XYZ file of C-alpha atoms in Angstrom:
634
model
C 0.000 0.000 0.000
C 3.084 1.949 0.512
C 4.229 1.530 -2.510
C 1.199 2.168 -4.351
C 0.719 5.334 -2.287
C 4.262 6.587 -2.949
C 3.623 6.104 -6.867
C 0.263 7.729 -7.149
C 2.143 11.093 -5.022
C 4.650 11.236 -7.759
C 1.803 11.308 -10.320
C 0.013 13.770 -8.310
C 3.355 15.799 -8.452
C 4.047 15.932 -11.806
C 0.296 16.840 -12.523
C 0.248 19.696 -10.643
C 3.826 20.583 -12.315
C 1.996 20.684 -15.771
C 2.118 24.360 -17.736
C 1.295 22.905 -20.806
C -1.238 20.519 -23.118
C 1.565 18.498 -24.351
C 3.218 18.294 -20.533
C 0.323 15.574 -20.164
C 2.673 13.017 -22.016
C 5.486 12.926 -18.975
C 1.803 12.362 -16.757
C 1.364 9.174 -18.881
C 5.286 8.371 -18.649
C 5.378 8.608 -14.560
C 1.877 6.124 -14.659
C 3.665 3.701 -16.603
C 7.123 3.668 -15.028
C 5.168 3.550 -11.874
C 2.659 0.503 -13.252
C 6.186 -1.322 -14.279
C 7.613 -0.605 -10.764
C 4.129 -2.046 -8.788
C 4.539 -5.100 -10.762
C 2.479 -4.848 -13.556
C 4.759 -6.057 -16.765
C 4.556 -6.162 -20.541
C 3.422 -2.438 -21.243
C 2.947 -1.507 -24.202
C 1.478 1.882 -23.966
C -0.388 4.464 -21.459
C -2.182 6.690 -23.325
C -4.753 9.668 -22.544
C -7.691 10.020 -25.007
C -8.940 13.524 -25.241
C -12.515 14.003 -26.905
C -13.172 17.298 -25.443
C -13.519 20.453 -27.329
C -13.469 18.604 -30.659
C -16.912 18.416 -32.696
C -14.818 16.709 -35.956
C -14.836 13.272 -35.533
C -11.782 12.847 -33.798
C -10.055 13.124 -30.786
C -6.688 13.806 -29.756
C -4.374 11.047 -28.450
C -1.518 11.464 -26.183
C 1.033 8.150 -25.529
C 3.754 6.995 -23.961
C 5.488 3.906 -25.695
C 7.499 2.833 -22.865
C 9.364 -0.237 -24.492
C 10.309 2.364 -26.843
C 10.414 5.304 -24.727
C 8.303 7.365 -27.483
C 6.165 10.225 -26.487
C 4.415 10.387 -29.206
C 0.620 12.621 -30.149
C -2.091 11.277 -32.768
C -4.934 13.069 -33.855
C -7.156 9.764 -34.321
C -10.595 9.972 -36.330
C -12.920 7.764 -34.265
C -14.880 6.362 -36.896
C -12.440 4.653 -38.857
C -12.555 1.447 -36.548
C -15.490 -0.037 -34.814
C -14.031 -0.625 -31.242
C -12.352 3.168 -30.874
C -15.954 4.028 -31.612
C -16.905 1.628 -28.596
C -14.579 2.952 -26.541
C -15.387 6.484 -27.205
C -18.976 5.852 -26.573
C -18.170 4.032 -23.376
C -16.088 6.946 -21.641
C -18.867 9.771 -22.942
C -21.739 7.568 -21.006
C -20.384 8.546 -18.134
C -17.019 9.484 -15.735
C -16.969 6.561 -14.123
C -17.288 4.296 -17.138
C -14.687 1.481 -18.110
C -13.528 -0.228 -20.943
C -11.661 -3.335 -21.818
C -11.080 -4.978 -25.058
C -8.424 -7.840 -26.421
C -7.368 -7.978 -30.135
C -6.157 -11.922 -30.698
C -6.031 -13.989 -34.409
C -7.923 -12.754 -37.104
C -8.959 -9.210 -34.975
C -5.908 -8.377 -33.757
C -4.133 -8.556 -37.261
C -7.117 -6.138 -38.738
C -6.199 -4.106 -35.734
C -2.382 -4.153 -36.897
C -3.840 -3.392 -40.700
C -6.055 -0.462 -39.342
C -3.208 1.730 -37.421
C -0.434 1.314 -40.659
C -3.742 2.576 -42.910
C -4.254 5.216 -40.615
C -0.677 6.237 -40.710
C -0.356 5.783 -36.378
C 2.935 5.372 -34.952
C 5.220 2.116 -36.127
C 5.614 -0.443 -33.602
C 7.249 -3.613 -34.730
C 6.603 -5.075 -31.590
C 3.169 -5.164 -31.529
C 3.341 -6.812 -35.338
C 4.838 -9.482 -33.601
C 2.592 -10.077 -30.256
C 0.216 -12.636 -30.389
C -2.183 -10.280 -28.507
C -2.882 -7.145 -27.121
C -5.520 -6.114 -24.199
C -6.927 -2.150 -23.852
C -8.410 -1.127 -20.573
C -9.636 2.163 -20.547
C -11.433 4.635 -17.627
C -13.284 7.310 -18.355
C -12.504 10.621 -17.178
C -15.959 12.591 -18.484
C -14.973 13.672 -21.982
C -12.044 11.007 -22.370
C -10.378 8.119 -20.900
C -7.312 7.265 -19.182
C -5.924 4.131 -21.348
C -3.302 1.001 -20.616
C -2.387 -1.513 -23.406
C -0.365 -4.360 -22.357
C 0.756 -7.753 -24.113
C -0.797 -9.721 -20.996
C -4.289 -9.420 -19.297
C -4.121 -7.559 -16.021
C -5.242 -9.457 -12.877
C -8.597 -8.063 -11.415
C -5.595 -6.785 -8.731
C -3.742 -4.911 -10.793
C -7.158 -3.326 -12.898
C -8.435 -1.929 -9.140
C -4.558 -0.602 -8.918
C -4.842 1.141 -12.587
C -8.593 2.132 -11.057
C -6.462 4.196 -8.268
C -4.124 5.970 -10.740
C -7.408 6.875 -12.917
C -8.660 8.686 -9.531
C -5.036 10.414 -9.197
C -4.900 11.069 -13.051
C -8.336 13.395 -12.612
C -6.558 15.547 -10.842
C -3.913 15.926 -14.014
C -7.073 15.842 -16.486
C -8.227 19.271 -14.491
C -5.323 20.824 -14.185
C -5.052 20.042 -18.480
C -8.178 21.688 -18.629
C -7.632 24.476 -16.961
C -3.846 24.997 -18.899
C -5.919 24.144 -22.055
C -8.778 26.930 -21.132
C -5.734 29.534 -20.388
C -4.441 28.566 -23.279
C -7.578 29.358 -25.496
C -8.255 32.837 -23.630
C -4.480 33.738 -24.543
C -4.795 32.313 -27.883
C -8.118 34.173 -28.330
C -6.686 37.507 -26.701
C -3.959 37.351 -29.473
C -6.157 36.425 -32.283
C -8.599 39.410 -30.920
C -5.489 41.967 -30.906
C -4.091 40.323 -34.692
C -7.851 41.341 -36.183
C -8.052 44.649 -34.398
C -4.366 45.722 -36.053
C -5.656 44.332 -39.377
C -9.228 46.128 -38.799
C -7.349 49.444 -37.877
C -5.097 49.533 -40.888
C -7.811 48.754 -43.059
C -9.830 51.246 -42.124
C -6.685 53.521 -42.271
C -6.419 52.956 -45.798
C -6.294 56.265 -48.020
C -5.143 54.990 -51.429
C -6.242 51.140 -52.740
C -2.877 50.788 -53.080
C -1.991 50.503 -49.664
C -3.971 46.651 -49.981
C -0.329 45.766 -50.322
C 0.615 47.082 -46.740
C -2.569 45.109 -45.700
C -1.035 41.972 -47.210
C 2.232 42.705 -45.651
C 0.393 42.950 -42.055
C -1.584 39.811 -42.547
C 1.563 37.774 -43.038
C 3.088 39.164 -39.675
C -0.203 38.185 -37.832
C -0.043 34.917 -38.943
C 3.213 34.439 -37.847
C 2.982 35.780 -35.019
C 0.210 33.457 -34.093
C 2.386 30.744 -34.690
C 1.508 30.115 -38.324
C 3.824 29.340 -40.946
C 2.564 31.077 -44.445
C 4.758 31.102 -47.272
C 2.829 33.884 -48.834
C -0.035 36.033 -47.922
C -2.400 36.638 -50.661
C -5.598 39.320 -50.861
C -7.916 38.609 -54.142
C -10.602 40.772 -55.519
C -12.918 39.262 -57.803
C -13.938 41.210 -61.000
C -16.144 38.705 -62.227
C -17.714 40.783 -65.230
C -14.043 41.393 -66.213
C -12.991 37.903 -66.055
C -10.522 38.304 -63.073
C -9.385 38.138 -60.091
C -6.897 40.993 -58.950
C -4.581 40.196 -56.595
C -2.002 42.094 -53.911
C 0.510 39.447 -51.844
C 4.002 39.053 -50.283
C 6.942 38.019 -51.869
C 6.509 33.967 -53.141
C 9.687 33.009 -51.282
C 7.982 33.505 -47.271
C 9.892 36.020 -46.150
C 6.549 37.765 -46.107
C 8.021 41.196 -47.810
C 5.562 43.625 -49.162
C 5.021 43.361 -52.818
C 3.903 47.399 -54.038
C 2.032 45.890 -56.977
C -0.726 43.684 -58.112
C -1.473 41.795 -60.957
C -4.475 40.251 -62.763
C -5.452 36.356 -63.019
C -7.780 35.235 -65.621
C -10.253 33.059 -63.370
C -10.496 30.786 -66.624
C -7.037 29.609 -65.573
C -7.764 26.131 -64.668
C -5.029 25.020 -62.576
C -5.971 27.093 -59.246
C -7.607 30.368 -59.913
C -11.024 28.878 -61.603
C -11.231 26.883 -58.292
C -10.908 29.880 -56.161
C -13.512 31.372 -58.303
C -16.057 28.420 -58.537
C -15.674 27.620 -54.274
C -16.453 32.213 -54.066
C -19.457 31.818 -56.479
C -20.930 28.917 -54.431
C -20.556 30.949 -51.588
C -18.201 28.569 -49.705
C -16.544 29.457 -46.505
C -12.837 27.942 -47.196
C -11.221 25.951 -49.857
C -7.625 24.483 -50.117
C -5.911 23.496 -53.302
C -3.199 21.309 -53.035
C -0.748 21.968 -56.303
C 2.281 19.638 -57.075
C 4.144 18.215 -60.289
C 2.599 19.454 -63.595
C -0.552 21.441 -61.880
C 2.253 23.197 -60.067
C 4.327 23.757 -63.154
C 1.475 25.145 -65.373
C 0.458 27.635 -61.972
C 4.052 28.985 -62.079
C 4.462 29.061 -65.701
C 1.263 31.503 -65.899
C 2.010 33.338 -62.423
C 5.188 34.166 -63.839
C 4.105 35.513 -67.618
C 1.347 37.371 -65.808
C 3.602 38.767 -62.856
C 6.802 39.426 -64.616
C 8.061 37.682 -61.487
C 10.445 34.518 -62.242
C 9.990 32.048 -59.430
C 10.238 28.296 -59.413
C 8.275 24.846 -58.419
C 11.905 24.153 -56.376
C 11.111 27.231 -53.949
C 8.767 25.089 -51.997
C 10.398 21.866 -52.898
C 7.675 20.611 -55.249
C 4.501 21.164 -53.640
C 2.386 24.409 -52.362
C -0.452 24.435 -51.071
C -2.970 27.287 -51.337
C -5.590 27.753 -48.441
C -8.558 30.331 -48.895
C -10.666 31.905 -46.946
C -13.700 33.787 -48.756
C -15.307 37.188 -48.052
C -18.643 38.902 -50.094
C -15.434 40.294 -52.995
C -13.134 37.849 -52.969
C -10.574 35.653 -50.506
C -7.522 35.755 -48.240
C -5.440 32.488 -48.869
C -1.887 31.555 -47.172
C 0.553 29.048 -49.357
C 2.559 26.799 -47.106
C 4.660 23.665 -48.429
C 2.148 20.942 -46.462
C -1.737 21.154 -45.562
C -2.572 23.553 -42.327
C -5.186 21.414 -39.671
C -8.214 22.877 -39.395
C -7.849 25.197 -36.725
C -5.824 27.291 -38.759
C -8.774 27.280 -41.376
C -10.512 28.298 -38.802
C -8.515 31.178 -38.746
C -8.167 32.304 -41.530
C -11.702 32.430 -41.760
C -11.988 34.813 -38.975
C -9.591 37.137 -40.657
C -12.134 36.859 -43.958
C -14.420 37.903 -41.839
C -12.899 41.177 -40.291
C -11.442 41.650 -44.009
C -14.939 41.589 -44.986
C -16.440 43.982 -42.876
C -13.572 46.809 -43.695
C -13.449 46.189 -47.211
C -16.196 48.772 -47.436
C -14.140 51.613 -46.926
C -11.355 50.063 -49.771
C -14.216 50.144 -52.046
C -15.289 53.785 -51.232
C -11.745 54.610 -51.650
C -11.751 52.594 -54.682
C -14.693 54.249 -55.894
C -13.230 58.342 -55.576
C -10.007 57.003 -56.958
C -11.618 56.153 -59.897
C -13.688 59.182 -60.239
C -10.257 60.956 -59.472
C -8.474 58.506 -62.746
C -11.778 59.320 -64.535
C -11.646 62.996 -64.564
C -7.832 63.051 -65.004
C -8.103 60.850 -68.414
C -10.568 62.946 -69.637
C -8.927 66.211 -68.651
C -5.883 64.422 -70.779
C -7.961 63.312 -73.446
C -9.402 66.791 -74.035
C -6.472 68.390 -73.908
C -5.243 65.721 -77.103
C -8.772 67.141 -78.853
C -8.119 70.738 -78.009
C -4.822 70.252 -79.581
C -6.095 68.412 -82.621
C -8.723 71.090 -83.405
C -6.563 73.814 -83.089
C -4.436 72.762 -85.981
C -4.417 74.830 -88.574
C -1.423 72.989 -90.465
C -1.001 69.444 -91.072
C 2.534 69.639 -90.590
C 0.849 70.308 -86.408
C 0.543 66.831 -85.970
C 4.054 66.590 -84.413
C 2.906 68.943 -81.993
C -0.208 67.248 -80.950
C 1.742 63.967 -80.838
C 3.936 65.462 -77.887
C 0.718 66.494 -76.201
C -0.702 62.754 -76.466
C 2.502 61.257 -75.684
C 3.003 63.697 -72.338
C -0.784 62.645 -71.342
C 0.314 59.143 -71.691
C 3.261 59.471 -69.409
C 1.376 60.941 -66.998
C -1.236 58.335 -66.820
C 0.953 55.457 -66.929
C 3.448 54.102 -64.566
C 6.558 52.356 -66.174
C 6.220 53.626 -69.528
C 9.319 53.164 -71.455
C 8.584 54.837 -74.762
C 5.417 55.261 -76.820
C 4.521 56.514 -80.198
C 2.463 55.987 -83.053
C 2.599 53.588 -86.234
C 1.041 54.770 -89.585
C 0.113 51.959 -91.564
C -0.954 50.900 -95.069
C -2.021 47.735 -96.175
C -0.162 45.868 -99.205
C 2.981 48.712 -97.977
C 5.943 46.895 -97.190
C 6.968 49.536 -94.596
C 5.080 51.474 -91.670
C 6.077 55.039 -90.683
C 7.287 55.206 -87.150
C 6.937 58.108 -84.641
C 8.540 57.721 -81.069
C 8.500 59.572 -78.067
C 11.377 61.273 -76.428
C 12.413 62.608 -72.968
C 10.818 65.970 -74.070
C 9.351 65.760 -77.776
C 9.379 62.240 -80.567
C 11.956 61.198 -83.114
C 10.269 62.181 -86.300
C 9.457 60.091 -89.046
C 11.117 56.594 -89.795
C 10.106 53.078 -91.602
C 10.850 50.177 -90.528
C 9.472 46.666 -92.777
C 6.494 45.424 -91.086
C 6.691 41.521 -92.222
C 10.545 40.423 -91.536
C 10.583 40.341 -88.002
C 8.011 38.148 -86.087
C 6.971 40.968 -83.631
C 6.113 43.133 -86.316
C 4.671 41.445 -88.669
C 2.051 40.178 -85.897
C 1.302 43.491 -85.182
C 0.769 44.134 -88.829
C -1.253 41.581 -89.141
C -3.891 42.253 -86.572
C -4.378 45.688 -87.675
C -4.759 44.225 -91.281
C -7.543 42.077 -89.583
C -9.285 44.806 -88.005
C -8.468 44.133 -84.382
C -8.499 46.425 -81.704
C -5.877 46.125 -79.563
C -3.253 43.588 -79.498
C -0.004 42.686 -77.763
C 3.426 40.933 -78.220
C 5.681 40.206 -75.136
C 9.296 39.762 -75.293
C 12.157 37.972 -72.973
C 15.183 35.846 -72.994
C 16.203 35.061 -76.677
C 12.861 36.126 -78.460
C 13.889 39.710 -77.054
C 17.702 39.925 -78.320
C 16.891 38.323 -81.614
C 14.445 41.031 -82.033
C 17.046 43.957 -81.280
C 19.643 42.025 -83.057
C 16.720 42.933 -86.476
C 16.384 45.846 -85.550
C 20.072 46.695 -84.902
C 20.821 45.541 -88.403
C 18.340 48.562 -89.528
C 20.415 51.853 -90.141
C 17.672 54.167 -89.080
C 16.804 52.368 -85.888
C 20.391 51.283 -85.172
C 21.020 55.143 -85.164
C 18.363 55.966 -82.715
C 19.176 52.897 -80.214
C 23.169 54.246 -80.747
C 21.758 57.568 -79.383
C 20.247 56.163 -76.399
C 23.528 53.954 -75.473
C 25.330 56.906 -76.105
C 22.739 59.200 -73.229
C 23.541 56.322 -70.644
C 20.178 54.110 -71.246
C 20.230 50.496 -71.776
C 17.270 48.745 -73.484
C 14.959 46.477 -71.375
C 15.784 42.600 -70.475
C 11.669 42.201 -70.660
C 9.494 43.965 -72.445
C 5.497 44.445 -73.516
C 4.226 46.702 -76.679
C 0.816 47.653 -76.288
C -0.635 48.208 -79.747
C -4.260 50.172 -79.805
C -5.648 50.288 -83.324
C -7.071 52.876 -85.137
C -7.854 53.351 -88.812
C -4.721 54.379 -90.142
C -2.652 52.631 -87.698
C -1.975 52.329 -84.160
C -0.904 53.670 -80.731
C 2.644 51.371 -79.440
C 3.183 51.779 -75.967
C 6.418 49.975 -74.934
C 6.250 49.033 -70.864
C 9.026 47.248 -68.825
C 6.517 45.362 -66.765
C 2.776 43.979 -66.991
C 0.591 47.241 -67.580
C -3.032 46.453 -67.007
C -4.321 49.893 -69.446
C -5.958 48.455 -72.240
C -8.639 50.407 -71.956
C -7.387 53.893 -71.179
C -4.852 52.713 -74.416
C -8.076 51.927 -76.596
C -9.870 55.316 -75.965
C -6.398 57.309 -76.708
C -6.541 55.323 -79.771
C -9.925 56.534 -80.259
C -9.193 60.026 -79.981
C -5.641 60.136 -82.019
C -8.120 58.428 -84.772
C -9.724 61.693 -84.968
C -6.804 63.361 -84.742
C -5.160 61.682 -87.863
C -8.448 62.427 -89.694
C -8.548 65.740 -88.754
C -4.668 65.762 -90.437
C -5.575 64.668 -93.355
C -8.782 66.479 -93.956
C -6.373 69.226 -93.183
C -3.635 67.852 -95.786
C -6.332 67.829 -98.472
C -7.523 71.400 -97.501
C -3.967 72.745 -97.816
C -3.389 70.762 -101.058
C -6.793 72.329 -102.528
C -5.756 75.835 -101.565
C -2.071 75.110 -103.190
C -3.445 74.438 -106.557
C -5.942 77.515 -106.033
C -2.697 79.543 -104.983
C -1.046 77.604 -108.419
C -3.784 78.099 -110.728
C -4.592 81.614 -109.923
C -0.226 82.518 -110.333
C -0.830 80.969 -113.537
C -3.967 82.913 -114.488
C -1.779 86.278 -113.634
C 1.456 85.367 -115.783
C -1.442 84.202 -118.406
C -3.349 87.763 -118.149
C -0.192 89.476 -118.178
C 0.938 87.525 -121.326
C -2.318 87.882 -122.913
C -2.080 91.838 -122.621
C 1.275 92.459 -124.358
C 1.134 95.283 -127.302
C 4.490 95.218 -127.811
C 7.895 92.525 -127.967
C 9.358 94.610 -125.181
C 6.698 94.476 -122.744
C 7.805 90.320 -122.473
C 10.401 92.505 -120.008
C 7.441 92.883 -117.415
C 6.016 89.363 -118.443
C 8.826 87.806 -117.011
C 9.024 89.920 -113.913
C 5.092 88.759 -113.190
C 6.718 84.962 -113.356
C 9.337 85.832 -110.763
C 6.801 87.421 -108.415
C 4.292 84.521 -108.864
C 7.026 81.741 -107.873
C 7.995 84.230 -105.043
C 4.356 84.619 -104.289
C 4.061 80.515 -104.106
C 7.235 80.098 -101.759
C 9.227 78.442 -104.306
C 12.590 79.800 -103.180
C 14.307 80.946 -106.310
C 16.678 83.676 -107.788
C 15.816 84.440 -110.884
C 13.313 83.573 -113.888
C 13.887 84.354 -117.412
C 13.015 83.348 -121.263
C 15.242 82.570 -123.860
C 14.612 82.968 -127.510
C 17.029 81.163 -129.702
C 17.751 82.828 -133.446
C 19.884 80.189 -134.945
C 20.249 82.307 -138.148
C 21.673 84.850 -136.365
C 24.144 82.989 -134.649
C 22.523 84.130 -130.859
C 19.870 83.973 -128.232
C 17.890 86.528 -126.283
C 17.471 86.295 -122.537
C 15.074 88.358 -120.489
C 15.689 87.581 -116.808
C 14.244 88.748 -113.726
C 16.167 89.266 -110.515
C 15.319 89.068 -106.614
C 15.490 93.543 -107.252
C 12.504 93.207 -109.859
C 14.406 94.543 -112.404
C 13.890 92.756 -115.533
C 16.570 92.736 -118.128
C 17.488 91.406 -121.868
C 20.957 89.995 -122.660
C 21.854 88.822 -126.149
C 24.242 86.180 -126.125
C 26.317 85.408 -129.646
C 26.789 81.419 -129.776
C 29.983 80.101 -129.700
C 31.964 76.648 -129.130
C 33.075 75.609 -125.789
C-alpha cells in the first residue's frame, strides 16, 4: 500500500507541475514507469484520449510507448474502426465508465492493418505479439488508457482504477492549462484582427492593400503560423478576373507594391478559387504539385513578370482560402494547415470583410479621381487636334498625347504611333522622347516576327493587341532591328545618353484606322482600356490631319492656278515685244508669291540664223533685263 501510495504522489506531483497541453505526455510516462515498478509487466502503452472540445470526428491522443520510450501525439478519427468508436462511446456515457477490449487472431491482425492505414505510430513489436488487451477509464470527456501484451489481474485493474482517480486531478489541471491557453490564444487572435481592422480602415489609397497583405503575413506568424505567402484577391467577375495584392513567393513575407491580374479561366488554381467564391463557400484548399504546379508557375510568372520556381517550396504548395462577399484571403505553405488554422483564416475573412467597405469607397473616388484626369488628358489631345491649322501640327499634338500618356501610366518606357498601309511593305514610325518624338522613320512590317504580328492584326481589323518579349525572343528582335540603319542610329543615341534597353518587355498596340498607338512598358501594364480610348481620340486626330492635308493641297493648286492665271493675263495683254520685259518679272513674283525659293526667272529665244539667243531675266530687285548672247563653241 506503501508503494502504491508513494507512486500515485509522484503522479500527483508531476500533474500539478503541468504548464502545458503536451506536458500531459510525462503524466502518462510517470503512470507507466510507476505501473512497471508495482509489478504490472509487458506495457505496451499508457495513453490519454482527449474528446473534449473537438466536434470533428476525432479526438486527440496522447502516448507513452514505454518499451520504446516514445512520447508520441495522434490526432485519431474515431470512426475509422469499430471498437475506438466503442470505446469512445463508453467513456462519454459517463465518468466513471470502463472499458476493456483484447485484439487476438484474425482481430488483432485487422487491428495491426487499421493503425499502418491510418498512418499511427510504427511499432514492430506489436506486429509481432500474439495479442494485445486495452483497458480504458473514463474521465468525463475522455479516458485514461493502458495496453499491455498480458491481461491484467482483477488486482492490478483496481490498482490502474487508483491511478485513474489520481490522473483526474492531471485531467483538471489540463483543462484548466488548455482553457488559459484558449483565452491567450483568443486575446492574441482578438489583438491580430483589431491591427488588421485598424489599418484597413486607415487605408487612403487602394494601393496601400499591399501594406494590408504585408500585415496579414506578420499576424499569422505571429500566431504561430507558418505562411509562405499572404495573398488578398478581388474578384472582378464581369471582367474575367481576379486581382490580386501578396508578399513576396519566397515567405519572407516582404511587401510586394504591386498587383497583378489572373484570368479566373485559368484552370489550374484560380477557376477553383472562383467556382468555391461563387458557391458561396466558406474555405477551400488546393493542393498543387508536379505538372498542376508547373502550369500555376508558368502563368504566375508571364502574368507577374516575377520569375519564381516549383523548387522554392520543394515541389509542392499548397494554397488555403478563406472567402469574403469580394473575394478571398489564402496563405501558401509547403504541407496542408489542420483545421484550426482554417478556422482562422476564416476569422480574418471575416474582419477583411467587414472593412473592405471603406477600400471600395476609396476605390470608388479614386476612380472618379483617374476618370476625370483621363478625360482632362484626353481633351487636352482634342483641343490640340482642333486647333491645328497645319497638317505639318501633328508633331505637336503627338507630344501632347505622348506627355498625357506618361502621366497616366506608370513604367512607360517609350510610346509613339505607327502609320500603316495595307499591301505597304513599310510602316512610318513616330517615337517619343524625354521631351518631344523622333520624327518620321520606316521600318518593314513583315521580316521580323513581332512586327509582322502586329501588322497583321491591324490588317484584320483588331483592336488592340499585344506581343511580349524575354530571354532570346527579345535579343533576336534587337539584333533585327540593330541591323536597320535608321533604328540602329536611334538605339546608338540612347547607349550613347547612358540608357540600356529592357531585359523584358510588352508593346501595347491600340488600333485605329490608319494605324496604331505602341506603348512599350518594362513590366505587366493592365491599361488596355485607357490605351483603346487614346486610340480613339488620335483616330480623330489623324483624320482631322488629313482632312487638313487635303484642304492645304486644294488651296495650293488655287494659290497655283490663280499665279498661272496672272502670268497668263499678263501675257495675254502684251502690245508690244518689249513688254515680255514685265512678263517675265510677273513669273518671278508669282514663284515668289508661291514660296518656291528661287533667284531668278527668265526666257530665252534662240535665233539660230543669227548665230545668238535673247534672254530676259528677272532678278530678286525686280528689275527685268534682256541679254543677247552670240553662240559660240566651248
Amino acid at each position: 500500500e506503501l508503494e502504491i501510495e508513494s507512486s500515485l504522489e509522484k503522479v500527483r506531483t508531476v500533474a500539478m507541475s503541468m504548464r502545458k497541453p503536451d506536458d500531459m505526455l510525462e503524466v502518462c510516462q510517470m503512470i507507466s514507469d510507476q505501473l512497471k515498478i508495482l509489478g504490472i509487466s509487458e506495457i505496451r502503452n499508457v495513453q490519454t484520449a482527449i474528446v473534449e472540445g473537438r466536434e470533428d470526428g476525432h479526438y486527440m491522443n496522447y502516448q507513452y510507448f514505454q518499451q520504446y520510450d516514445k512520447r508520441i501525439i495522434e490526432d485519431v478519427e474515431i470512426g475509422k474502426h469499430p471498437n475506438v468508436r466503442a470505446m469512445i462511446d463508453r467513456m462519454q456515457q459517463s465518468p466513471d465508465a470502463f472499458f476493456s477490449h483484447s485484439f487476438t487472431g484474425s482481430a488483432l491482425e485487422e487491428w495491426k492493418q487499421y493503425r499502418k492505414d491510418d498512418h499511427q505510430f510504427l511499432d514492430p513489436i506489436l506486429d509481432s505479439a500474439s495479442a494485445v488487451h486495452f483497458y480504458f477509464y473514463s474521465i468525463g470527456q475522455g479516458g485514461l488508457g493502458l495496453s499491455v501484451y498480458f491481461p491484467l489481474s482483477d488486482e492490478n485493474i483496481i490498482v490502474f482504477h487508483r491511478f485513474r482517480n489520481v490522473f483526474s486531478l492531471a485531467y483538471q489541471r489540463f483543462r484548466d492549462i488548455e482553457q488559459a491557453e484558449a483565452q491567450a490564444k483568443e486575446a492574441q487572435i482578438e489583438l491580430a484582427l483589431e491591427r488588421v481592422r485598424a489599418r484597413t480602415m486607415a487605408m487612403q489609397r487602394s494601393e496601400e492593400l499591399s501594406e494590408t497583405a504585408h500585415l496579414l503575413f506578420q499576424q499569422f506568424t505571429e500566431l504561430g503560423e507558418s505562411p509562405l505567402q499572404i495573398t488578398i484577391g478581388i474578384v472582378h467577375e464581369e471582367e474575367g478576373f481576379i486581382e490580386f495584392r501578396v508578399t513576396d513567393w519566397a515567405g519572407g513575407g516582404l511587401q510586394v507594391n504591386r498587383g497583378f491580374n489572373a484570368s479566373i479561366a485559368e484552370p489550374t488554381l484560380i477557376h477553383k478559387v472562383f467556382t468555391a467564391w461563387k458557391e458561396q463557400q466558406k474555405s477551400l484548399v488546393v493542393d498543387l504539385s508536379g505538372k498542376e504546379l508547373e502550369a500555376w508557375i508558368h502563368y504566375r510568372n508571364a502574368i507577374s513578370g516575377v520569375q519564381v520556381s516549383s523548387t522554392d517550396t520543394k515541389g509542392r504548395r499548397v494554397i488555403t482560402c478563406a472567402f469574403y462577399s469580394k473575394g478571398h484571403i489564402s496563405f501558401s505553405s509547403p504541407e496542408p494547415r489542420p483545421k484550426e488554422s482554417i478556422q482562422l483564416l476564416e476569422r480574418f475573412a471575416g474582419v477583411f470583410d467587414q472593412t473592405y467597405t471603406r477600400f471600395l469607397d476609396l476605390q470608388k473616388a479614386e476612380a472618379q479621381a483617374r476618370e476625370a484626369k483621363i478625360e482632362a488628358s484626353l481633351e487636352r489631345v482634342r483641343s490640340r487636334t482642333m486647333g491645328m491649322q497645319q497638317s505639318h501640327e501633328l508633331g505637336d499634338v503627338a507630344i501632347v498625347l505622348f506627355k498625357e500618356l506618361n502621366q497616366l501610366v506608370e513604367n512607360l518606357w517609350t510610346c509613339g504611333f505607327v502609320l500603316c498601309e495595307k499591301d505597304r511593305g513599310e510602316d512610318e514610325w513616330w517615337l517619343s522622347t524625354g521631351d518631344g518624338f523622333i520624327p518620321a522613320f520606316y521600318l518593314p512590317n513583315t521580316v521580323d516576327p513581332t512586327h509582322a504580328n502586329i501588322y497583321a492584326a491591324w490588317k484584320k481589323g483588331e483592336t488592340y493587341h499585344t506581343e511580349q518579349l524575354e530571354g532570346e525572343a527579345l535579343q533576336e528582335h534587337y539584333d533585327w532591328l540593330m541591323n536597320i540603319p535608321v533604328s540602329k542610329n536611334i538605339f546608338d543615341e540612347m547607349k550613347a545618353a547612358g540608357h540600356s534597353l529592357p531585359a523584358w518587355q510588352k508593346l501595347h498596340c491600340a488600333y485605329f484606322s490608319y494605324g496604331y498607338l505602341v506603348m512599350i512598358t518594362q513590366v505587366p501594364c493592365p491599361e488596355e482600356q485607357l490605351f483603346k480610348r487614346f486610340a480613339l481620340v488620335f483616330d480623330q486626330t489623324y483624320t482631322r490631319f488629313l482632312d487638313l492635308q487635303k484642304a492645304e493641297a486644294q488651296a495650293r493648286e488655287a494659290q497655283i492656278e490663280a499665279s498661272l492665271e496672272r502670268v497668263r493675263t499678263r501675257s495675254m495683254g502684251m502690245q508690244k515685244s518689249k513688254e515680255l520685259k514685265e512678263v517675265i518679272q510677273v513669273v518671278f513674283e508669282q514663284f515668289i508669291h508661291l514660296k518656291i525659293n528661287i533667284e531668278h526667272t527668265g526666257f530665252v529665244m534662240d535665233y539660230k540664223e543669227r548665230d545668238d539667243y535673247d534672254i530676259w531675266v528677272a532678278d530678286p530687285l525686280g528689275v527685268p533685263s534682256q541679254v543677247t548672247i552670240p553662240y559660240f563653241d566651248c
